[in-house]
Amino acid sequence: MDKVPLMGKIDIGENSAFSEELNFEESDNLLLGLDESQLHAVTVDTEPLAILAGAGSGKTRVLTRRIAWRAMKGKEDPRRVLALTFTRKAAGELRSRLSRLGLRDQIAAGTFHSVAYAQLRIYWQDRGIKEPTLLANKISFVTNLLPRDKRSTDTLDVVAEIEWAKARRISPETYFSEAEKHERTPPLGLQEVSNIFKSYEELKAERKFLDFDDLLSDCAKIIRSDRSFGDAQKWRFRNFYVDEFQDVNPLQFSLLAAWLDGRSSLCVVGDPNQAIYAWNGAEADHLIRFKEHFRDSTVVSLSKNYRSTPQIVETASCLLENSGIEAVRGGGLKPSIVNYSDEEREAEGIAKKVNEIHTSGEKWSDQAILVRTNAQTEIFTKALREEGIPVKTVSGSGLLDRKDIKTVISELTNSNIPLIQKINDLDATGGDASSTSDEDETTTDTERTVALAELRRLAEEYLALDPAAKSNSFVLWLKSQSQNLYEINDDAVEISTFHRSKGLEWSVVHVAGLEQGLVPIAHAKDSNAVAEERRLLYVALTRAKDRILCSWADNRHFSGNKRKRDPSPWLFNIERAIQNLEKPLTQKEQITKVKSARRKKTKNDLPETQQVRELKEWRLSVSRAADVPAFVIFNDETLLDLVEIQPTNLDELLKIKGIGPVKAERYGKEIIELVSRHY
C-alpha cells in the first residue's frame, strides 16, 4: 500500500512534557510523550489487539496515535479505517484529534447505529428498495400494545425488556426461556412480555418500520447474504477500531464480526472496571475474554492515570477490589462530602458552590453535576438558572431545534445536490443571515457559528461513510441520530447522568444524590447488578480532574411524597478514603497503596444508618433468644451485603453469602421486612 502523507501540524499531546505544536515529517514524532505502555500499544504490530485502558490512562490519545502512526508507516490506509464509538461526542472528539494529527477528513468514525444506517441506505438506493420508516419513538408504539391499566406504569419496563432481548439477539419465540435463565423479572411477567414482544415485531413488519436494533441486525444480515454488497463494504473498511469495547452487546458484536469476516485487523480499547451497560444487554466478557474470542491476539494494559489528582484516584479506587491504576499527577484537594436536609437545599447548595468555584477567566464548562437518574436533573437546572448560571443538559434544546439550523436543514431536504457541494456553499456564505432574523434576541453570532460548525462536522462524519451522499440523504440520516445530539452551548455547566458522563471529563465534578435507593438504584437486587452500580459510581468519580464534591439529602420526594433517606452504603467507603488522605500523596505512595489495596468487608465498612442499627438490634435480639453469639445469626459481612443488595424476596435473600435455606426460612420474612422499611 502506498504511504498516505499526513498533512498539517501534530499536537504532541496533553500528558507530554511538551505543549507546542511542531511540524514533523517523520512518523516517530507521533510517539513523543508516550509512556512505555502507551508506546507499546501504539506500535505493536500483532492484531487483533485489545488495549485495557483504565480511567484517565489516555485511551483516546493512544487510539488516535496508533491510527496516525500506522497510516504514516504505510501499514494502513486511513481511507479504509472505521472507528466505532458509542456516542456522537466520542466520534467527534476522535475525528478532531485525528485531524490535529494530520488525518484530515480521511477517517470514518461513528456509532454502530450511525454506520449501519448509512450502509443500509446505500443498499436500499442501489437496489431500488423503498426505504423503511425508522421508528424513532418506540415508547408510544409499545404503549398501545399494553393493557390499558398497565400503560402508565409498565410501558418503560416492557420497552427495556424488548431492547435487552434484541441486544442479546433473542427472538420473541425464545424470550421466555432466555429471560427465565437470566432471572429477568419484568412487572408484567415473562409470558405477557413475550406476547407483547411478538406483537411488536409483527406490527412493525406490517407497517414497514425499523427500530434502531433492526439497523444492526439487518445490516449484518445483508452483508452476509448479499455477496456483492458485502464485498463492497469489506473493501471500503478494512481496519477496525472500537472504543469502550466492554460495552459491546451481542448484536453489535455480530455486526462487527460480519464487517471483519474473519480478518484480524481489529484494535479495541476498554476497561472492565467501567462496564456499566449489562442491564441493557452489554457483555464485558467480549473484552475480558478477548484472547478466547480472537485467536493469536495481543492484550496491552495502560495503568497510569494522567487525568486526575492522586486524591481523586485514591478515593474512586476504594469502590473497587483492585483498580490497578496509578496516579501520575501530584498535589490536589481532598474530595468533600456535604449532607443536606432535602433535595431542594442540595440543589441550591450545589448551585451556590458552582458560583463560588467559578472565577474570572475560567469557564462554566469546567464544572459538571452528575446524578444517577434523569429525573434528578430538573431541580438542578432550576437552581443553577436562578443563580444566573448557564446550563447544558442532554434533554435541552438540541441542534435540530434551532431555527437557524432548521432553515439550513429545510434547504438540504429539498436538494438532490451532492452533500459535499452544499456544505462548501454553507462555508462560503456562513449560512443565510436573513434566515435568522426571527431568532430569539439572546441568540448570538457565536452560537450560530458553533451550531453551523457542528452541522458541518456531522456532514463530514456522514461523508466519511458515504462519500457520494446527496443532501437529502444526509438529512434523513441526521434525523435518525437526533437522540444523540446535544444542545449547542459554548460555555455552560453540564448536568448529566452517571451513564452519559462516561468518556467525558471536567475539572470539577459535583456528584449528587448519593443515597440508598439511588446509589445503588433500588431495582439493583442481585450481586451482579449491585456490582455494576458500584462501577457506575466509580465512572462518575473518575470524570473529575481536579476536584470532587459529593452530596446527599436526608429527605427526598418520590411519587409526590417526601421520604427519609439513608446515605449510600458506598458513601462511608468514600468518607473513610478521604479521611486517609491526610496529606497530598506522592507518586511513590500512591503506587504502593494501589498495589497493596484490596477491599475487605469488615465491621468497619458498615455505615451508621438507621437501617444498619435496626438490623443490628434485631440480630442481637434473635441471638439472645437462641442463646448464641450474634455472629452466628449472621456476621457483619452478611449484614453489609443485606444493606447493599436490599433483597425483596427469599430468592434474592438466598443469593447472599451467609444465608442458607434454613436461615432464610426461619428469619427471611423478618429480614426482608426490616430491609424494606428503608427503600
XYZ file of C-alpha atoms in Angstrom, residues 11-557:
547
model
C -0.243 18.260 18.521
C 2.082 16.151 20.656
C -0.352 15.661 23.493
C -1.682 16.553 26.879
C 0.389 14.265 29.082
C 3.643 15.162 27.426
C 6.286 17.464 28.789
C 5.852 19.441 25.566
C 2.964 21.737 24.744
C 3.887 23.449 21.483
C 2.758 22.314 18.060
C 5.522 21.127 15.759
C 5.542 20.326 12.064
C 7.090 16.865 11.754
C 7.927 14.831 8.689
C 8.719 11.565 10.446
C 6.194 9.189 11.996
C 8.288 8.571 15.073
C 7.476 12.055 16.275
C 3.961 10.776 16.949
C 5.487 8.729 19.743
C 6.704 11.739 21.740
C 5.379 11.943 25.268
C 4.066 8.367 25.418
C 4.914 6.234 28.426
C 6.236 2.701 27.954
C 2.811 1.010 27.955
C 1.278 3.624 25.662
C 4.216 3.314 23.285
C 3.767 -0.463 23.127
C 0.030 -0.088 22.499
C 0.639 2.338 19.628
C 3.402 0.417 17.863
C 2.765 -3.292 18.480
C 2.224 -4.980 15.131
C 0.211 -8.027 16.155
C -3.562 -7.972 15.675
C -6.224 -8.414 16.883
C -5.219 -6.078 19.724
C -7.040 -5.251 22.967
C -5.900 -2.231 24.974
C -7.076 -2.390 28.595
C -7.181 1.295 29.433
C -8.033 2.332 32.988
C -9.762 5.620 33.804
C -7.682 8.625 32.749
C -4.977 6.489 31.137
C -5.143 8.283 27.787
C -7.062 5.682 25.767
C -8.282 8.143 23.133
C -4.789 9.562 22.849
C -3.325 6.087 22.318
C -6.078 5.095 19.890
C -5.610 8.154 17.683
C -1.814 7.924 17.800
C -1.987 4.266 16.740
C -4.221 5.092 13.767
C -1.998 8.009 12.692
C 1.269 6.137 13.279
C 0.174 3.093 11.278
C -1.018 5.383 8.483
C 2.335 7.183 8.403
C 4.209 3.873 8.377
C 2.139 2.675 5.434
C 0.656 -0.175 7.468
C -2.938 1.015 6.968
C -4.770 3.228 4.521
C -6.659 5.769 6.655
C -9.381 5.890 3.993
C -10.077 2.227 4.811
C -10.270 2.737 8.582
C -13.547 2.638 10.529
C -13.546 3.817 14.134
C -16.604 2.792 16.159
C -17.708 4.682 19.248
C -20.769 4.656 21.487
C -21.631 8.348 21.392
C -21.643 11.126 18.850
C -19.432 13.202 21.123
C -16.806 10.470 21.252
C -16.842 10.139 17.460
C -16.441 13.893 17.062
C -13.583 14.038 19.555
C -11.787 11.181 17.816
C -12.095 12.807 14.384
C -10.969 16.146 15.817
C -7.831 14.647 17.346
C -7.003 12.759 14.162
C -7.386 15.975 12.206
C -4.876 17.677 14.515
C -2.510 14.771 13.857
C -2.793 15.425 10.138
C -5.505 12.961 9.078
C -7.970 15.497 7.741
C -11.329 14.079 6.670
C -9.807 10.667 5.999
C -11.078 8.581 8.909
C -14.664 7.352 9.137
C -15.887 7.464 12.723
C -19.343 6.942 14.152
C -21.582 4.835 16.347
C -22.601 1.296 15.416
C -26.095 2.569 14.614
C -24.998 5.533 12.504
C -22.636 3.406 10.399
C -25.205 0.634 9.957
C -27.892 3.097 8.895
C -25.567 4.764 6.391
C -24.684 1.401 4.831
C -28.307 0.285 4.702
C -29.302 3.488 2.924
C -26.647 2.816 0.277
C -28.003 -0.729 -0.116
C -31.631 0.414 -0.437
C -30.753 3.081 -3.005
C -28.543 0.736 -5.061
C -31.236 -1.965 -5.113
C -34.162 0.408 -5.713
C -35.808 -0.623 -2.436
C -38.233 1.776 -0.793
C -36.666 2.895 2.451
C -38.452 1.644 5.600
C -39.546 4.172 8.197
C -37.256 4.470 11.195
C -39.201 4.064 14.428
C -37.879 6.969 16.464
C -40.455 6.793 19.290
C -40.599 3.212 20.483
C -42.414 4.115 23.704
C -45.611 5.395 22.095
C -45.574 2.445 19.694
C -45.335 -0.110 22.523
C -47.841 1.697 24.757
C -50.750 0.740 22.527
C -49.827 -2.940 22.833
C -50.202 -2.977 26.616
C -53.415 -3.461 28.614
C -54.968 -0.055 29.312
C -54.466 -0.334 33.068
C -50.739 -1.006 32.608
C -49.842 1.716 30.099
C -48.967 4.412 32.603
C -46.836 2.183 34.819
C -45.235 -0.580 32.803
C -44.514 0.724 29.295
C -40.902 1.720 30.001
C -40.176 -1.657 31.604
C -41.555 -3.518 28.595
C -39.542 -1.344 26.178
C -36.429 -2.039 28.266
C -37.118 -5.786 28.084
C -37.538 -5.688 24.297
C -34.296 -3.713 23.932
C -32.467 -6.099 26.263
C -33.709 -9.105 24.271
C -32.804 -7.647 20.879
C -29.372 -6.563 22.124
C -28.762 -10.218 23.028
C -30.217 -11.453 19.726
C -33.160 -13.077 21.494
C -36.318 -13.545 19.446
C -39.916 -13.302 20.737
C -40.097 -17.113 20.465
C -37.114 -17.661 22.753
C -37.640 -14.676 25.042
C -39.451 -16.567 27.808
C -36.796 -19.253 28.277
C -33.870 -16.848 27.914
C -35.369 -14.274 30.258
C -36.070 -17.003 32.795
C -32.476 -18.213 32.515
C -31.177 -14.686 33.105
C -33.587 -14.189 36.042
C -35.399 -11.251 34.436
C -38.347 -10.009 36.498
C -40.432 -7.536 34.475
C -43.569 -6.351 36.331
C -45.941 -7.717 33.682
C -44.488 -11.222 33.870
C -42.418 -13.106 31.318
C -45.278 -14.600 29.311
C -47.096 -11.311 28.879
C -43.888 -9.532 27.841
C -43.211 -12.370 25.398
C -46.648 -11.863 23.819
C -46.162 -8.077 23.584
C -42.705 -8.557 22.091
C -44.182 -10.824 19.396
C -46.988 -8.344 18.647
C -44.462 -5.516 18.494
C -42.337 -7.287 15.856
C -45.372 -8.305 13.807
C -46.897 -4.818 13.799
C -43.553 -3.248 12.988
C -43.093 -5.566 9.995
C -46.665 -4.927 8.824
C -46.118 -1.147 8.819
C -42.596 -1.472 7.364
C -40.935 0.124 10.379
C -37.407 -0.470 11.617
C -36.189 0.243 15.128
C -32.588 1.087 15.982
C -31.723 -2.513 16.837
C -33.071 -3.623 13.448
C -30.479 -1.381 11.809
C -27.716 -3.521 13.290
C -29.285 -6.922 12.641
C -30.401 -6.035 9.088
C -27.020 -4.604 8.194
C -25.222 -7.740 9.430
C -27.689 -9.970 7.587
C -27.323 -8.118 4.280
C -23.517 -8.038 4.463
C -23.522 -11.803 4.953
C -26.244 -12.647 2.400
C -25.616 -10.162 -0.445
C -22.138 -11.019 -1.675
C -21.562 -8.031 -3.946
C -22.748 -5.505 -1.359
C -20.896 -7.284 1.434
C -17.664 -7.379 -0.546
C -18.000 -3.681 -1.354
C -18.348 -2.749 2.323
C -15.483 -5.044 3.335
C -13.326 -3.386 0.692
C -14.415 0.064 1.866
C -13.491 -0.611 5.509
C -10.601 -2.978 6.192
C -9.259 -1.840 9.559
C -11.496 -1.527 12.600
C -11.055 0.329 15.884
C -13.664 0.016 18.642
C -13.830 2.296 21.672
C -15.435 1.267 25.008
C -15.362 -2.384 23.966
C -16.573 -3.531 27.402
C -19.994 -2.120 26.472
C -20.427 -4.047 23.217
C -23.534 -6.234 23.232
C -24.011 -9.496 21.264
C -25.917 -7.711 18.486
C -23.114 -5.173 17.969
C -20.532 -7.946 18.216
C -22.372 -9.861 15.485
C -22.280 -6.830 13.163
C -18.592 -6.323 13.888
C -17.942 -9.982 13.044
C -19.796 -9.528 9.731
C -17.664 -6.491 8.866
C -14.449 -8.310 9.795
C -15.412 -11.594 8.083
C -12.546 -13.483 9.681
C -9.940 -10.763 9.209
C -7.673 -9.874 12.135
C -7.436 -6.130 11.505
C -9.085 -5.140 14.780
C -7.997 -2.948 17.676
C -10.277 -2.384 20.687
C -9.932 -0.311 23.844
C -11.898 -0.650 27.038
C -11.911 -1.039 30.813
C -13.744 -3.861 32.642
C -13.997 -1.551 35.676
C -16.196 0.765 33.596
C -18.619 -1.891 32.337
C -21.989 -0.280 33.120
C -24.451 -1.488 30.497
C -25.069 -5.149 31.356
C -28.646 -4.152 32.245
C -29.089 -3.247 28.569
C -27.546 -6.398 27.151
C -23.842 -5.461 27.052
C -21.286 -8.170 27.790
C -17.929 -7.166 29.241
C -16.972 -10.775 28.519
C -16.123 -9.704 24.970
C -13.244 -7.684 26.426
C -12.364 -9.789 29.465
C -12.021 -12.941 27.348
C -10.684 -11.216 24.262
C -7.926 -13.773 23.702
C -10.538 -16.540 23.671
C -12.758 -14.711 21.192
C -9.854 -13.813 18.907
C -7.065 -16.321 18.409
C -3.447 -15.114 18.313
C -4.481 -11.764 19.777
C -2.442 -9.425 21.983
C -3.544 -7.621 25.156
C -1.797 -4.458 26.414
C -2.645 -2.727 29.709
C -2.470 1.019 30.465
C -2.322 1.611 34.209
C -1.287 5.244 34.718
C -3.937 7.891 35.332
C -2.953 11.211 33.761
C -6.321 12.873 34.279
C -6.969 13.021 37.998
C -5.143 14.043 41.137
C -3.881 11.297 43.487
C -6.673 12.235 45.901
C -9.345 11.554 43.281
C -7.718 8.297 42.148
C -7.413 7.078 45.738
C -10.996 7.991 46.590
C -12.508 6.404 43.497
C -10.386 3.264 43.873
C -11.996 2.494 47.234
C -15.014 1.249 45.272
C -13.049 -1.478 43.507
C -11.231 -4.512 44.809
C -8.260 -3.684 42.645
C -8.338 -0.765 40.229
C -4.713 -1.257 39.221
C -4.475 2.458 38.471
C -1.510 4.654 39.421
C -1.852 8.419 39.726
C 0.802 10.384 37.890
C -0.172 13.929 38.828
C 0.894 15.499 42.090
C -0.884 17.724 44.591
C -4.626 18.233 44.697
C -7.521 18.898 47.060
C -9.326 16.341 49.162
C -12.779 15.357 47.886
C -15.609 16.563 50.114
C -18.981 15.242 51.302
C -21.903 17.514 52.208
C -25.195 16.430 53.754
C -28.328 18.500 53.032
C -31.765 18.375 54.653
C -33.611 17.712 51.358
C -33.104 17.762 47.585
C -34.119 21.450 47.278
C -31.413 22.516 49.721
C -28.962 20.184 47.935
C -29.658 21.788 44.542
C -29.439 25.319 45.984
C -26.233 24.484 47.861
C -24.535 22.996 44.819
C -25.593 25.961 42.650
C -24.003 28.352 45.158
C -20.870 26.186 45.289
C -20.630 26.205 41.479
C -20.786 30.009 41.589
C -18.206 30.139 44.357
C -15.738 27.894 42.500
C -16.191 29.750 39.218
C -13.727 32.610 38.944
C -12.946 35.175 36.322
C -11.097 33.712 33.394
C -12.404 30.189 33.969
C -15.176 28.507 32.011
C -18.514 27.368 33.355
C -17.976 24.237 31.289
C -15.107 23.276 33.608
C -17.766 22.079 36.067
C -20.415 19.359 35.858
C -23.166 17.994 38.084
C -23.638 14.231 37.835
C -26.739 12.375 39.058
C -27.964 8.795 38.883
C -31.295 9.350 37.084
C -32.727 11.740 34.502
C -35.489 12.687 36.934
C -32.926 14.400 39.180
C -31.709 16.855 36.532
C -34.704 19.205 36.571
C -34.218 20.520 40.109
C -30.536 21.284 39.457
C -31.343 23.015 36.170
C -33.803 25.267 38.012
C -31.368 26.031 40.848
C -28.500 26.933 38.503
C -30.666 29.178 36.351
C -31.885 31.010 39.451
C -28.227 31.693 40.233
C -27.717 33.046 36.717
C -25.516 30.100 35.716
C -25.718 28.814 32.111
C -26.832 25.177 31.945
C -26.432 22.369 29.436
C -28.416 19.137 29.579
C -28.974 16.331 27.094
C -32.702 16.936 27.289
C -32.288 20.601 26.490
C -32.857 22.295 23.182
C -30.828 20.373 20.665
C -29.100 21.274 17.442
C -32.099 20.374 15.279
C -34.404 22.562 17.392
C -32.595 25.780 16.458
C -34.389 27.977 13.925
C -31.214 28.808 12.017
C -30.343 25.123 11.669
C -33.932 24.250 10.720
C -33.626 26.683 7.812
C -30.455 25.004 6.579
C -31.995 21.552 7.057
C -35.058 22.564 5.058
C -32.848 23.617 2.167
C -30.860 20.381 2.318
C -34.063 18.300 2.474
C -35.282 19.657 -0.847
C -31.963 19.194 -2.611
C -30.576 16.270 -4.567
C -27.235 18.016 -4.968
C -24.112 16.222 -3.654
C -23.718 16.923 0.042
C -20.083 17.990 -0.272
C -21.124 20.811 -2.596
C -23.869 22.068 -0.285
C -21.554 22.036 2.702
C -18.937 24.002 0.790
C -21.650 26.509 -0.157
C -22.545 26.770 3.503
C -18.927 27.509 4.341
C -18.787 30.220 1.681
C -21.913 32.045 2.845
C -21.735 31.307 6.552
C -25.394 30.494 6.404
C -28.140 32.876 5.274
C -28.208 35.697 7.799
C -31.707 36.649 6.755
C -32.956 33.259 7.815
C -32.154 34.015 11.420
C -33.994 37.304 11.704
C -36.740 35.766 13.792
C -34.304 34.126 16.206
C -34.583 34.911 19.869
C -32.700 38.113 20.684
C -30.414 36.174 23.001
C -29.098 34.053 20.135
C -25.599 35.304 19.380
C -23.483 35.177 16.264
C -21.098 32.960 18.189
C -23.864 30.460 18.904
C -24.831 30.397 15.223
C -21.212 29.834 14.259
C -20.894 26.979 16.737
C -24.154 25.423 15.535
C -23.132 25.630 11.869
C -19.725 24.173 12.709
C -21.409 21.245 14.462
C -23.681 20.676 11.437
C -20.642 20.651 9.164
C -18.877 18.173 11.464
C -21.858 15.851 11.256
C -21.903 16.200 7.480
C -18.223 15.252 7.359
C -18.972 12.222 9.520
C -21.653 11.105 7.067
C -19.460 11.782 4.026
C -16.766 9.565 5.515
C -19.332 6.759 5.488
C -20.825 7.615 2.065
C -18.608 9.976 0.010
C -21.198 10.206 -2.789
C -24.069 11.127 -0.457
C -26.755 13.569 -1.560
C -28.009 16.374 0.664
C -31.447 14.863 1.258
C -29.879 11.549 2.270
C -27.824 13.343 4.901
C -30.951 14.902 6.387
C -32.639 11.532 6.829
C -29.509 10.127 8.465
C -29.165 13.206 10.675
C -32.728 12.883 11.976
C -32.058 9.248 12.847
C -29.230 10.428 15.127
C -31.223 13.180 16.814
C -31.338 11.377 20.157
C -27.567 11.693 20.418
C -27.330 15.390 19.580
C -26.604 17.696 22.487
C -27.802 21.250 22.742
C -25.414 23.871 21.457
C -23.942 25.953 24.243
C -20.360 27.096 24.212
C -19.854 27.590 27.925
C -22.256 26.083 30.434
C -22.341 23.775 33.438
C -23.345 20.338 32.200
C -25.915 18.330 34.163
C -25.642 14.685 33.235
C -26.451 11.209 34.461
C -23.650 8.897 35.532
C -24.174 6.813 32.400
C -23.958 9.730 29.983
C -20.854 11.105 31.663
C -18.673 8.163 30.654
C -15.885 9.179 28.315
C -16.115 12.828 29.387
C -14.103 14.833 31.898
C -14.320 18.100 33.801
C -12.050 19.963 36.170
C -14.670 19.952 38.945
C -17.387 17.322 39.342
C -20.323 17.551 41.764
C -21.683 14.034 42.395
C -25.163 14.491 43.876
C -27.904 12.307 45.334
C -25.641 9.675 46.940
C -28.398 7.895 48.835
C -29.583 4.331 49.272
C -32.175 3.653 46.580
C -30.400 5.906 44.091
C -26.792 4.746 44.527
C -27.201 1.813 44.224
C -30.531 2.172 42.434
C -33.431 0.450 44.183
C -34.062 -2.093 41.432
C -30.474 -3.400 41.535
C -31.216 -6.512 43.559
C -28.738 -9.284 42.811
C -24.994 -9.169 43.377
C -24.183 -8.592 39.688
C -26.495 -5.599 39.468
C -25.073 -4.120 42.668
C -21.540 -4.639 41.371
C -22.462 -2.750 38.203
C -23.872 0.103 40.305
C -20.559 0.223 42.160
C -18.684 0.521 38.839
C -21.116 3.208 37.726
C -20.264 5.350 40.739
C -16.581 4.725 40.012
C -17.144 6.070 36.480
C -18.797 9.211 37.876
C -15.975 9.926 40.335
C -13.234 9.400 37.769
C -14.655 12.085 35.459
C -13.018 14.702 37.699
C -9.556 16.070 37.010
C -9.010 18.375 39.976
C -11.858 18.232 42.471
C -14.800 16.057 43.568
C -17.690 17.307 45.703
C -20.142 14.611 46.867
C -23.543 15.236 48.429
C -26.668 13.513 49.708
C -30.005 14.547 51.226
C -31.799 13.404 54.383
C -35.162 13.669 52.625
C -36.230 13.332 49.004
C -39.555 13.373 47.161
